[in-house]
PDB file of C-alpha atoms and ligand atoms in Angstrom:
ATOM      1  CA  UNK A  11      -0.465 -16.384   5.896  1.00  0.00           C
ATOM      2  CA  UNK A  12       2.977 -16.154   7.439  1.00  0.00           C
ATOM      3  CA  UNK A  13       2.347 -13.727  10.292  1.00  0.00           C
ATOM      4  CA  UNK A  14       4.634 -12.179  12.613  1.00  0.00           C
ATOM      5  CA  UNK A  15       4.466 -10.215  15.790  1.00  0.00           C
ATOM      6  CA  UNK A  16       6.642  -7.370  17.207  1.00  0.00           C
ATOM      7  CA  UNK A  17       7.263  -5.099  20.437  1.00  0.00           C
ATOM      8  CA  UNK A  18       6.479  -2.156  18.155  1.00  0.00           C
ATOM      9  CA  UNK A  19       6.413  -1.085  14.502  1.00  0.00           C
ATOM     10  CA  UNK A  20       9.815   0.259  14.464  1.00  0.00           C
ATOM     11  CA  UNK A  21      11.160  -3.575  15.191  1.00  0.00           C
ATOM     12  CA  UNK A  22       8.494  -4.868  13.027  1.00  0.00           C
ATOM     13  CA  UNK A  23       9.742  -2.047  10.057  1.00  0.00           C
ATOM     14  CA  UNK A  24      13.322  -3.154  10.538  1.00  0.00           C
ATOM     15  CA  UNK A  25      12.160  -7.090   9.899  1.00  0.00           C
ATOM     16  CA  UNK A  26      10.075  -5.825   7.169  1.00  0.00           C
ATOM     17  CA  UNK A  27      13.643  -4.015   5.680  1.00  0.00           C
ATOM     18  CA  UNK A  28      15.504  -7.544   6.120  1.00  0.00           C
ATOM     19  CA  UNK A  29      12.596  -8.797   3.805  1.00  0.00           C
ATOM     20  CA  UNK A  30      12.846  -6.646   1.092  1.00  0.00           C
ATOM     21  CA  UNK A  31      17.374  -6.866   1.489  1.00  0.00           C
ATOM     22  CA  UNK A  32      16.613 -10.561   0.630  1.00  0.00           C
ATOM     23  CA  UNK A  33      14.061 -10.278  -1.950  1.00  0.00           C
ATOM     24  CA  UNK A  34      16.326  -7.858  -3.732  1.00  0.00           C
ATOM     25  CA  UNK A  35      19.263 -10.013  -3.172  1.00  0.00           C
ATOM     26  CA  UNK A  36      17.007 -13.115  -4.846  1.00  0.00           C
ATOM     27  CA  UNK A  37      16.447 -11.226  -8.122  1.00  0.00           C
ATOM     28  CA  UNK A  38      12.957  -8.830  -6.964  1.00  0.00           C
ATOM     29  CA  UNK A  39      13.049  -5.998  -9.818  1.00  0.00           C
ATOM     30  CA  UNK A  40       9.172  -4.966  -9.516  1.00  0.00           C
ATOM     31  CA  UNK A  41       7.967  -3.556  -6.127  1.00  0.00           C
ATOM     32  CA  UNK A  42       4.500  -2.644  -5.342  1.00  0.00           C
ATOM     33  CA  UNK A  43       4.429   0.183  -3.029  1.00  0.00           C
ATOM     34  CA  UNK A  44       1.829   1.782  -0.644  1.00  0.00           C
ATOM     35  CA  UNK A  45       1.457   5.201   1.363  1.00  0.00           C
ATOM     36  CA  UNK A  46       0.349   5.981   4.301  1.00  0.00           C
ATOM     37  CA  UNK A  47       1.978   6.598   7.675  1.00  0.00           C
ATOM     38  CA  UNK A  48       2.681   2.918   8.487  1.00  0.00           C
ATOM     39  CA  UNK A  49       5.091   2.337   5.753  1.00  0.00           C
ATOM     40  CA  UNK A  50       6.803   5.602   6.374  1.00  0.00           C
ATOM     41  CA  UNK A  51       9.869   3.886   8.946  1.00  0.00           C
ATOM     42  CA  UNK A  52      10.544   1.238   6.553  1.00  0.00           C
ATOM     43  CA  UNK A  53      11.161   3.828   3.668  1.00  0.00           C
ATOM     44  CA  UNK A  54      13.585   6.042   5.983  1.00  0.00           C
ATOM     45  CA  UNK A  55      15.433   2.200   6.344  1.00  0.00           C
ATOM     46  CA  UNK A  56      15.317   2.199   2.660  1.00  0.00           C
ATOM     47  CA  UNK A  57      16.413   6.035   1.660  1.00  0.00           C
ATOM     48  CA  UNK A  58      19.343   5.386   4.408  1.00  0.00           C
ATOM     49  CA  UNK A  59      20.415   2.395   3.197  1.00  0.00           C
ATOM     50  CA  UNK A  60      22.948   0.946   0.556  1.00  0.00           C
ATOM     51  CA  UNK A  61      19.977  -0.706  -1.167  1.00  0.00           C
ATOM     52  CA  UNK A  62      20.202  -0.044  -5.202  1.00  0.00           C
ATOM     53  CA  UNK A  63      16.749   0.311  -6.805  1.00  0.00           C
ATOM     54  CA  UNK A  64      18.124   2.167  -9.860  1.00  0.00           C
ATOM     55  CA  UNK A  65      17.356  -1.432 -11.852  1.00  0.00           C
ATOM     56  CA  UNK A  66      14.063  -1.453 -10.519  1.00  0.00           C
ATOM     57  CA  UNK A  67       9.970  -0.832 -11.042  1.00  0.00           C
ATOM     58  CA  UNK A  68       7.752   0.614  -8.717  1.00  0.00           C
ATOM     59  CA  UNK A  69       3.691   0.537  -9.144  1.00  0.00           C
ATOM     60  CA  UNK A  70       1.930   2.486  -6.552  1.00  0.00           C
ATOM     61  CA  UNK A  71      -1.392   1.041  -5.267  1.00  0.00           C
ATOM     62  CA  UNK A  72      -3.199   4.440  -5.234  1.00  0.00           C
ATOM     63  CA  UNK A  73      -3.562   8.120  -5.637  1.00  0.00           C
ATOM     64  CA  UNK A  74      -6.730  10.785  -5.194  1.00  0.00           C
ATOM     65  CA  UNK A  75      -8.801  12.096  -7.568  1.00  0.00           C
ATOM     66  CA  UNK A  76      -7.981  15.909  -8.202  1.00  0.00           C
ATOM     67  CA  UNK A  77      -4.693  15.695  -6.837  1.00  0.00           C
ATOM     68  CA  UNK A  78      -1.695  16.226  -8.969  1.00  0.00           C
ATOM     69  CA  UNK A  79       2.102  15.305  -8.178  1.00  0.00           C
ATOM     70  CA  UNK A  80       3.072  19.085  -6.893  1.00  0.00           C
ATOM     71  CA  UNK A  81       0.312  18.887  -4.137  1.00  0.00           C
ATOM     72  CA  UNK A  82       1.716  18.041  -0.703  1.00  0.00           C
ATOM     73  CA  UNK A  83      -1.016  15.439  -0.082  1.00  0.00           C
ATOM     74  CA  UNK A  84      -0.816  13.679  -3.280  1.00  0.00           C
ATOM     75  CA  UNK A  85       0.630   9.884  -2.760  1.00  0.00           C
ATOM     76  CA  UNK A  86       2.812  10.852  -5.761  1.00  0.00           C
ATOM     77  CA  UNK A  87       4.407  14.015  -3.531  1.00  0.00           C
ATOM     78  CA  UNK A  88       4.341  11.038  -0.806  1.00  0.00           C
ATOM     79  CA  UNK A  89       6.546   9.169  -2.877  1.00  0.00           C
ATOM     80  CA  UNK A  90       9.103  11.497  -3.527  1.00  0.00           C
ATOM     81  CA  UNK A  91       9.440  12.800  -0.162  1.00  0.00           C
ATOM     82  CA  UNK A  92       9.888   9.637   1.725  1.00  0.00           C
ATOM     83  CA  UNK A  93      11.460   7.271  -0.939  1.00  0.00           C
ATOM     84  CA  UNK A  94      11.894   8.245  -4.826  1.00  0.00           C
ATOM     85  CA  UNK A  95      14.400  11.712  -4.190  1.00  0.00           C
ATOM     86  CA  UNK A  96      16.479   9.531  -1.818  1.00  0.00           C
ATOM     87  CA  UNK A  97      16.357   6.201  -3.902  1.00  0.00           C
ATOM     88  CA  UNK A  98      15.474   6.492  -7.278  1.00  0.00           C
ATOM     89  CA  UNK A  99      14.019   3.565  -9.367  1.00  0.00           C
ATOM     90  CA  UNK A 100      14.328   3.217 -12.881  1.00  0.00           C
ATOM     91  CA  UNK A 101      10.397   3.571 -13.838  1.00  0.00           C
ATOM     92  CA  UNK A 102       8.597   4.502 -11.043  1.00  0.00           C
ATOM     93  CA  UNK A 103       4.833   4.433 -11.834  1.00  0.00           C
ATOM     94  CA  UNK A 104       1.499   6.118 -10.166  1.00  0.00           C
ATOM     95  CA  UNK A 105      -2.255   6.704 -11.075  1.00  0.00           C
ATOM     96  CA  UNK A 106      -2.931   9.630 -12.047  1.00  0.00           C
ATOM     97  CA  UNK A 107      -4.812  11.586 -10.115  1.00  0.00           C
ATOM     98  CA  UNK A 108      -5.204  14.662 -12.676  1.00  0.00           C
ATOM     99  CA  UNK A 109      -6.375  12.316 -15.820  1.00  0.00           C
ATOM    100  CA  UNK A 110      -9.483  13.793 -17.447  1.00  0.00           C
ATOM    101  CA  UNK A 111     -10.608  10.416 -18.525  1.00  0.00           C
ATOM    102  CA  UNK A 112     -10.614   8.481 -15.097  1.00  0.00           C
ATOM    103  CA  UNK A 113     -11.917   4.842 -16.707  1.00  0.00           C
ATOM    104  CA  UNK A 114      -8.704   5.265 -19.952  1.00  0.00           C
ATOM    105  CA  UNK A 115      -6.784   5.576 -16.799  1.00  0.00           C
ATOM    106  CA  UNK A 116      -7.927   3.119 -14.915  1.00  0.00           C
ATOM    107  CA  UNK A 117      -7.388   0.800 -17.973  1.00  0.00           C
ATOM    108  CA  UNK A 118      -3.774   2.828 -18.540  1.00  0.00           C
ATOM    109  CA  UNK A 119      -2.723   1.377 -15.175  1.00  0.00           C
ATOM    110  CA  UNK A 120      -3.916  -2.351 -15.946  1.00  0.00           C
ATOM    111  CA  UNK A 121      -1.302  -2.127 -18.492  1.00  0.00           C
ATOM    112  CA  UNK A 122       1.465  -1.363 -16.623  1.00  0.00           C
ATOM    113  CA  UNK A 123       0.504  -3.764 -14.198  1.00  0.00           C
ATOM    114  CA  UNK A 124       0.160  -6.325 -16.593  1.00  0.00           C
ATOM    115  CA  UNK A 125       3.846  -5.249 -18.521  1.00  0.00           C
ATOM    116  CA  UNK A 126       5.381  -5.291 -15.175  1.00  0.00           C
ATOM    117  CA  UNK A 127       4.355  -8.730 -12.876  1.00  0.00           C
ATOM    118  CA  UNK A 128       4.706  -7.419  -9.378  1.00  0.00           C
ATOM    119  CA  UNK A 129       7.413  -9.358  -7.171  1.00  0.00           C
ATOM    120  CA  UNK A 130       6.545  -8.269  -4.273  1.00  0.00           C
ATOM    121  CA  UNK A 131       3.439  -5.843  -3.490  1.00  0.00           C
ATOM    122  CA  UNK A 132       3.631  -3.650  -0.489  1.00  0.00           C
ATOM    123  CA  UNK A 133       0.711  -3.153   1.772  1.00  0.00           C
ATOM    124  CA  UNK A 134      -0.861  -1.095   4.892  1.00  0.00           C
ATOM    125  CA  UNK A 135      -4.589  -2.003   6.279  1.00  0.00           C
ATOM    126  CA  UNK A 136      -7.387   0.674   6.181  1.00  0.00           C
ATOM    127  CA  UNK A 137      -9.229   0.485  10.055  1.00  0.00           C
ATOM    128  CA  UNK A 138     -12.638  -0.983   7.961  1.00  0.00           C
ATOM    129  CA  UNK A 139     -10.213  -3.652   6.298  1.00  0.00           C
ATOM    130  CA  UNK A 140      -9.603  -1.762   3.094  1.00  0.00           C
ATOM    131  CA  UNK A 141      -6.524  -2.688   1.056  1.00  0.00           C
ATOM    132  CA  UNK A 142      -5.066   0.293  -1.212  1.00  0.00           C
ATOM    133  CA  UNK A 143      -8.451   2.266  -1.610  1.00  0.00           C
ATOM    134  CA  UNK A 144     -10.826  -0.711  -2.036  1.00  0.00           C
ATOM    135  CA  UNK A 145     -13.227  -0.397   0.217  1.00  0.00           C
ATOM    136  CA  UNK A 146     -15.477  -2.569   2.149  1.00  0.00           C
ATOM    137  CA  UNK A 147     -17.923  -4.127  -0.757  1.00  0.00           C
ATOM    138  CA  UNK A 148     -14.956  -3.971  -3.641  1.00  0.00           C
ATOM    139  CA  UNK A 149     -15.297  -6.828  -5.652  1.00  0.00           C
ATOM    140  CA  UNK A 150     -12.431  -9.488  -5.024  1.00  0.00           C
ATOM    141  CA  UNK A 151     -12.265  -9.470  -9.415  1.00  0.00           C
ATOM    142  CA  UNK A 152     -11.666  -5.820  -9.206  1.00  0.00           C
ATOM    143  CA  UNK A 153      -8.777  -4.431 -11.727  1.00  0.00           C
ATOM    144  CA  UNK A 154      -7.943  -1.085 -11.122  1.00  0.00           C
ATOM    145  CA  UNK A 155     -11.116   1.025 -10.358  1.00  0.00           C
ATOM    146  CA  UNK A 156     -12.220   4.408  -9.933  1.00  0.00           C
ATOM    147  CA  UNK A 157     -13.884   4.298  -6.129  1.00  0.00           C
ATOM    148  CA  UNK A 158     -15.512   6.430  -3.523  1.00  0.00           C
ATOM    149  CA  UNK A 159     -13.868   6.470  -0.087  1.00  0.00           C
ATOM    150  CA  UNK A 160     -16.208   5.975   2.946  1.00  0.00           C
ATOM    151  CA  UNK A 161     -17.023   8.114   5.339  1.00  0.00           C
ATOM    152  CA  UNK A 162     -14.866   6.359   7.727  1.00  0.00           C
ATOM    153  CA  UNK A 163     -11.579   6.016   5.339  1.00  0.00           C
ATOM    154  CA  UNK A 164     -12.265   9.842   4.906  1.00  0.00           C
ATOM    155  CA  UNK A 165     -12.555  10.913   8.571  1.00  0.00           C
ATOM    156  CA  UNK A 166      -9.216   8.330   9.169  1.00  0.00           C
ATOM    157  CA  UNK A 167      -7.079  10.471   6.307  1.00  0.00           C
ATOM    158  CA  UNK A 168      -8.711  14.066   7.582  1.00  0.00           C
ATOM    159  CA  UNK A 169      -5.431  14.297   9.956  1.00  0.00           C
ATOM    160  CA  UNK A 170      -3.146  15.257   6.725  1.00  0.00           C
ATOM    161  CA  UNK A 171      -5.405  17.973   5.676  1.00  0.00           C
ATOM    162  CA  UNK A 172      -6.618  21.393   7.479  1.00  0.00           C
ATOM    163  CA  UNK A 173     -10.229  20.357   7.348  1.00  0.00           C
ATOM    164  CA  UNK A 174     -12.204  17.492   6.017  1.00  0.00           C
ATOM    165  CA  UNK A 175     -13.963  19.394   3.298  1.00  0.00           C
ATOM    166  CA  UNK A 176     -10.461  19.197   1.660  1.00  0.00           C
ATOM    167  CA  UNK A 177      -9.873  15.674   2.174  1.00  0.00           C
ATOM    168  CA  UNK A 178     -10.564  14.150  -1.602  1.00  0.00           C
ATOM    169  CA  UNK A 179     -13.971  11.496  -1.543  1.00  0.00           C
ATOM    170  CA  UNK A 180     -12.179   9.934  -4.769  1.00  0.00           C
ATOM    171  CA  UNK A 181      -9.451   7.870  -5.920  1.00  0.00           C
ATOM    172  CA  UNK A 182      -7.916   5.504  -8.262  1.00  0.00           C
ATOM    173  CA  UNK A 183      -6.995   2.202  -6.954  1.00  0.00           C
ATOM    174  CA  UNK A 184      -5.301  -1.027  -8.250  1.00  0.00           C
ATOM    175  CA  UNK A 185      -8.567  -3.872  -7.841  1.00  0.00           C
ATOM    176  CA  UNK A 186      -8.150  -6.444  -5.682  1.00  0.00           C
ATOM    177  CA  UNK A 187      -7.428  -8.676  -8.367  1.00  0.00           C
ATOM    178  CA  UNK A 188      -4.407  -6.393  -9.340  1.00  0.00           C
ATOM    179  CA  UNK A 189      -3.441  -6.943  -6.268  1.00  0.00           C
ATOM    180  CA  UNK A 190      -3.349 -10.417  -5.842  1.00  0.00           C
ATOM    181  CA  UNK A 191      -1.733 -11.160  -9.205  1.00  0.00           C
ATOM    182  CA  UNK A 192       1.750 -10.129  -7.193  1.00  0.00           C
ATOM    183  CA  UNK A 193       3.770 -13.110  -6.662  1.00  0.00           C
ATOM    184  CA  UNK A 194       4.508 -12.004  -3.246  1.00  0.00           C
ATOM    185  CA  UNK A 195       2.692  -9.720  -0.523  1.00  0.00           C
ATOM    186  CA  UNK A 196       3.945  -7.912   2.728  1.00  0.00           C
ATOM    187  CA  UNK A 197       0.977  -6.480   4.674  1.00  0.00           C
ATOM    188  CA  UNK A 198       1.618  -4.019   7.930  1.00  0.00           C
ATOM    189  CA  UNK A 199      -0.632  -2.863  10.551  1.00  0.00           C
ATOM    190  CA  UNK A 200       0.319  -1.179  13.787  1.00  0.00           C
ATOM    191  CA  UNK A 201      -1.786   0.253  16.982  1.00  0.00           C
ATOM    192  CA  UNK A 202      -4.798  -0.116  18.192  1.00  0.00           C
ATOM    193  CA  UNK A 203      -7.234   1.215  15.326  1.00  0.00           C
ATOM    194  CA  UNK A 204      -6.120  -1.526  13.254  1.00  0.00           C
ATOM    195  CA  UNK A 205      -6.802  -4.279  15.460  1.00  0.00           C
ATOM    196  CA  UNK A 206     -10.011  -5.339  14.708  1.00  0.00           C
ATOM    197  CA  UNK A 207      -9.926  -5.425  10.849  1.00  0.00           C
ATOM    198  CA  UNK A 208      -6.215  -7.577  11.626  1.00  0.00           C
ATOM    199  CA  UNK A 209      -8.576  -9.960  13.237  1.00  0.00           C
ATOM    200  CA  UNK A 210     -10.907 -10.025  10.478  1.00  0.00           C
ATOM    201  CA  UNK A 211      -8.291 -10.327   7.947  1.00  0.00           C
ATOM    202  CA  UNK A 212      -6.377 -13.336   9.447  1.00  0.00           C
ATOM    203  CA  UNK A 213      -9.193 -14.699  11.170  1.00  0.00           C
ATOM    204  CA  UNK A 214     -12.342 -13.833  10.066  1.00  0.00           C
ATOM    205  CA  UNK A 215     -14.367 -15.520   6.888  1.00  0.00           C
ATOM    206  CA  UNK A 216     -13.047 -14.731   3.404  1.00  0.00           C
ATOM    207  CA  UNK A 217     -15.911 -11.911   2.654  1.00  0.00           C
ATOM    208  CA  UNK A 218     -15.767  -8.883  -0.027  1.00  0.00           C
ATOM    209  CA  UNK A 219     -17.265  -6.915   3.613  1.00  0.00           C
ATOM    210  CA  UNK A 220     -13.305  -6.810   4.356  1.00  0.00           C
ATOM    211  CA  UNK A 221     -11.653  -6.357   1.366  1.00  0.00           C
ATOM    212  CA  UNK A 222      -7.921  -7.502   3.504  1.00  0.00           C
ATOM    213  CA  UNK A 223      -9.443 -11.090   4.035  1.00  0.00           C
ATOM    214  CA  UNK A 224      -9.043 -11.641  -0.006  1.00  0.00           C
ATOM    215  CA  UNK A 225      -5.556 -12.277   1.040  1.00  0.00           C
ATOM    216  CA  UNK A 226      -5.991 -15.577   2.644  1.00  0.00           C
ATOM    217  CA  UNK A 227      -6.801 -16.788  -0.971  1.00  0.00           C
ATOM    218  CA  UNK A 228      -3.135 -16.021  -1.820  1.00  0.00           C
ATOM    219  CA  UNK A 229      -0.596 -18.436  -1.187  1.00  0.00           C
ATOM    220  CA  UNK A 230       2.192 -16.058  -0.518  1.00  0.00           C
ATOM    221  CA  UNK A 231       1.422 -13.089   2.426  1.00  0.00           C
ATOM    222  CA  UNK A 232       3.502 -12.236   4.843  1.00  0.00           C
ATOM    223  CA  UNK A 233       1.748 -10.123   7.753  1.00  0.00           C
ATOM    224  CA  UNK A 234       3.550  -7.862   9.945  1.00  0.00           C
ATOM    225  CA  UNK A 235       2.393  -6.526  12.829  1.00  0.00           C
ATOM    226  CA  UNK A 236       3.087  -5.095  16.371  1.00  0.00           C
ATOM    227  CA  UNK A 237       1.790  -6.141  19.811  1.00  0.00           C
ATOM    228  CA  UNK A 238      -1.332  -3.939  19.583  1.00  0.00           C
ATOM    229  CA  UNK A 239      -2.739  -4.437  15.966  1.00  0.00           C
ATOM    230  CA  UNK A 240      -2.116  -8.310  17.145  1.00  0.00           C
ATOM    231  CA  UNK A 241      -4.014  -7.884  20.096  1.00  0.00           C
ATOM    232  CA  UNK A 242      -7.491  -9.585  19.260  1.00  0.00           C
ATOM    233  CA  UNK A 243      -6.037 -12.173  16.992  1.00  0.00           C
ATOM    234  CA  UNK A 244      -6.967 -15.609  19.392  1.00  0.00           C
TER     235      UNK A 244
HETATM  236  C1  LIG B 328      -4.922   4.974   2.953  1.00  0.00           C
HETATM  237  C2  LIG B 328      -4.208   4.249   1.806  1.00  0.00           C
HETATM  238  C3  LIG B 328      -3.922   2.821   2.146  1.00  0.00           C
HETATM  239  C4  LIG B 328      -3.290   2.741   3.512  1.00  0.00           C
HETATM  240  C5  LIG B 328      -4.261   3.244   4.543  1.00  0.00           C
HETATM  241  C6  LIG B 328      -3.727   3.147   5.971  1.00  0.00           C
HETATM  242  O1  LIG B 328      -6.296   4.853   2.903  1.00  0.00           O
HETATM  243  N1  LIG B 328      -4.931   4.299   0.590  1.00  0.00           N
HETATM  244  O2  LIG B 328      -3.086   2.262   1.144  1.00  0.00           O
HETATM  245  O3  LIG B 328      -2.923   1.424   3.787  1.00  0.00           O
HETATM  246  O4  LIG B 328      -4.526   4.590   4.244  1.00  0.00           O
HETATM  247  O5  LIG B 328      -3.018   4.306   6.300  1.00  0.00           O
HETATM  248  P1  LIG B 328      -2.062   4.441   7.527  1.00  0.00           P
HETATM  249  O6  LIG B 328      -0.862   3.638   7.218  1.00  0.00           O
HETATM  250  O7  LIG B 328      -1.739   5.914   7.604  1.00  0.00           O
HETATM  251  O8  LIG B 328      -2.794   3.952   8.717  1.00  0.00           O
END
């Protein structure tokens, strides 16, 4: 893992930016992409940018269960908001969160994945170590799955909705396997909460307990982090 430390996660957003400039500039035409608060700096560096992603693929690594596109918590309404209306790619694709046949979609989405190698796949870092919306116990095989958030990834994402009752307990996530199969990863993780499952990514033992430390298997990660989620790392 090539890992690298910043002041704070607007620094660490603008390095992650520079990444993605050069990737582009190298020939990168499929991007994994993730949602989530962390990424949300390096998108506004995107929208406000001259980058061109009108040749290019995105796959998103998630969406909930019973959410469709129009709902302001959906990742696809994510999506829009903080990258796709300002940047538009040329195929831009997302679990759907509305399917009435969750395991066709789950298989759906292995096809895309599979018609469209990811260059470079886009990560943030649950606080228990989860990666997209495999949590802690996910097998490291996993191809896209239909999973049950924990009660921790549930009280985490309870600040974007008005109470937790509302926050969805389901999702559809690319496996861990899916995951992996990208020729390239960037992970990010800032502040405090995220320090301890940074440790046990980088440092830890390889165990399906924290789904992140399946990354040290891959010979291409690049971690980015600032001072605090780096704090515990020896
Ligand atoms: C959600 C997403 C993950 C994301 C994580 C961290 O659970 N499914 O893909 O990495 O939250 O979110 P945040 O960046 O807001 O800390």
């Amino acid at each position: 893992m090539n890992i690298k430390i910043f002041k704070n996660s607007d620094e660490a957003s603008q390095a992650v930016f520079e990444l993605y400039k050069n990737k582009k500039e190298e020939g990168a035409t499929v991007f994994g992409l993730a949602t989530g608060s962390t990424p949300e700096k390096l998108y506004q560096l995107m929208s406000d940018s001259d980058l061109d992603f009108s040749e290019s693929t995105s796959i998103n690594l998630d969406e909930y269960v019973g959410l469709g596109s129009e709902h302001p918590q959906s990742y696809a309404y994510f999506m829009n908001q903080h990258l796709f209306r300002h940047k538009p790619f040329k195929e831009s694709h997302l679990p759907n969160g509305l399917a009435k046949d969750l395991d066709q979609e789950t298989r759906r989405y292995d096809e895309v994945i599979a018609n469209n190698p990811i260059d470079l796949q886009l990560l943030g870092l649950g606080s228990n170590g989860h990666i997209g919306f495999n949590e802690p116990g996910s097998s490291f095989d996993s191809q896209t799955q239909h999973v049950q958030l924990t009660e921790s990834t549930i009280s985490d994402n309870q600040r974007f909705f008005s109470s937790e009752e509302e926050v969805p307990k389901e999702a559809i996530s690319m496996g861990i396997a899916s995951i992996l199969s990208a020729k390239e990863i960037v992970i990010m993780a800032f502040g405090l909460n995220k320090a301890k499952a940074v440790k046990e990514m980088i440092q830890g033992p390889m165990t399906e307990a924290i789904p992140a430390s399946a990354l040290q298997q891959h010979r291409k990660v690049h971690v980015f982090l600032d001072e605090k989620a780096a704090s515990l790392l020896d």
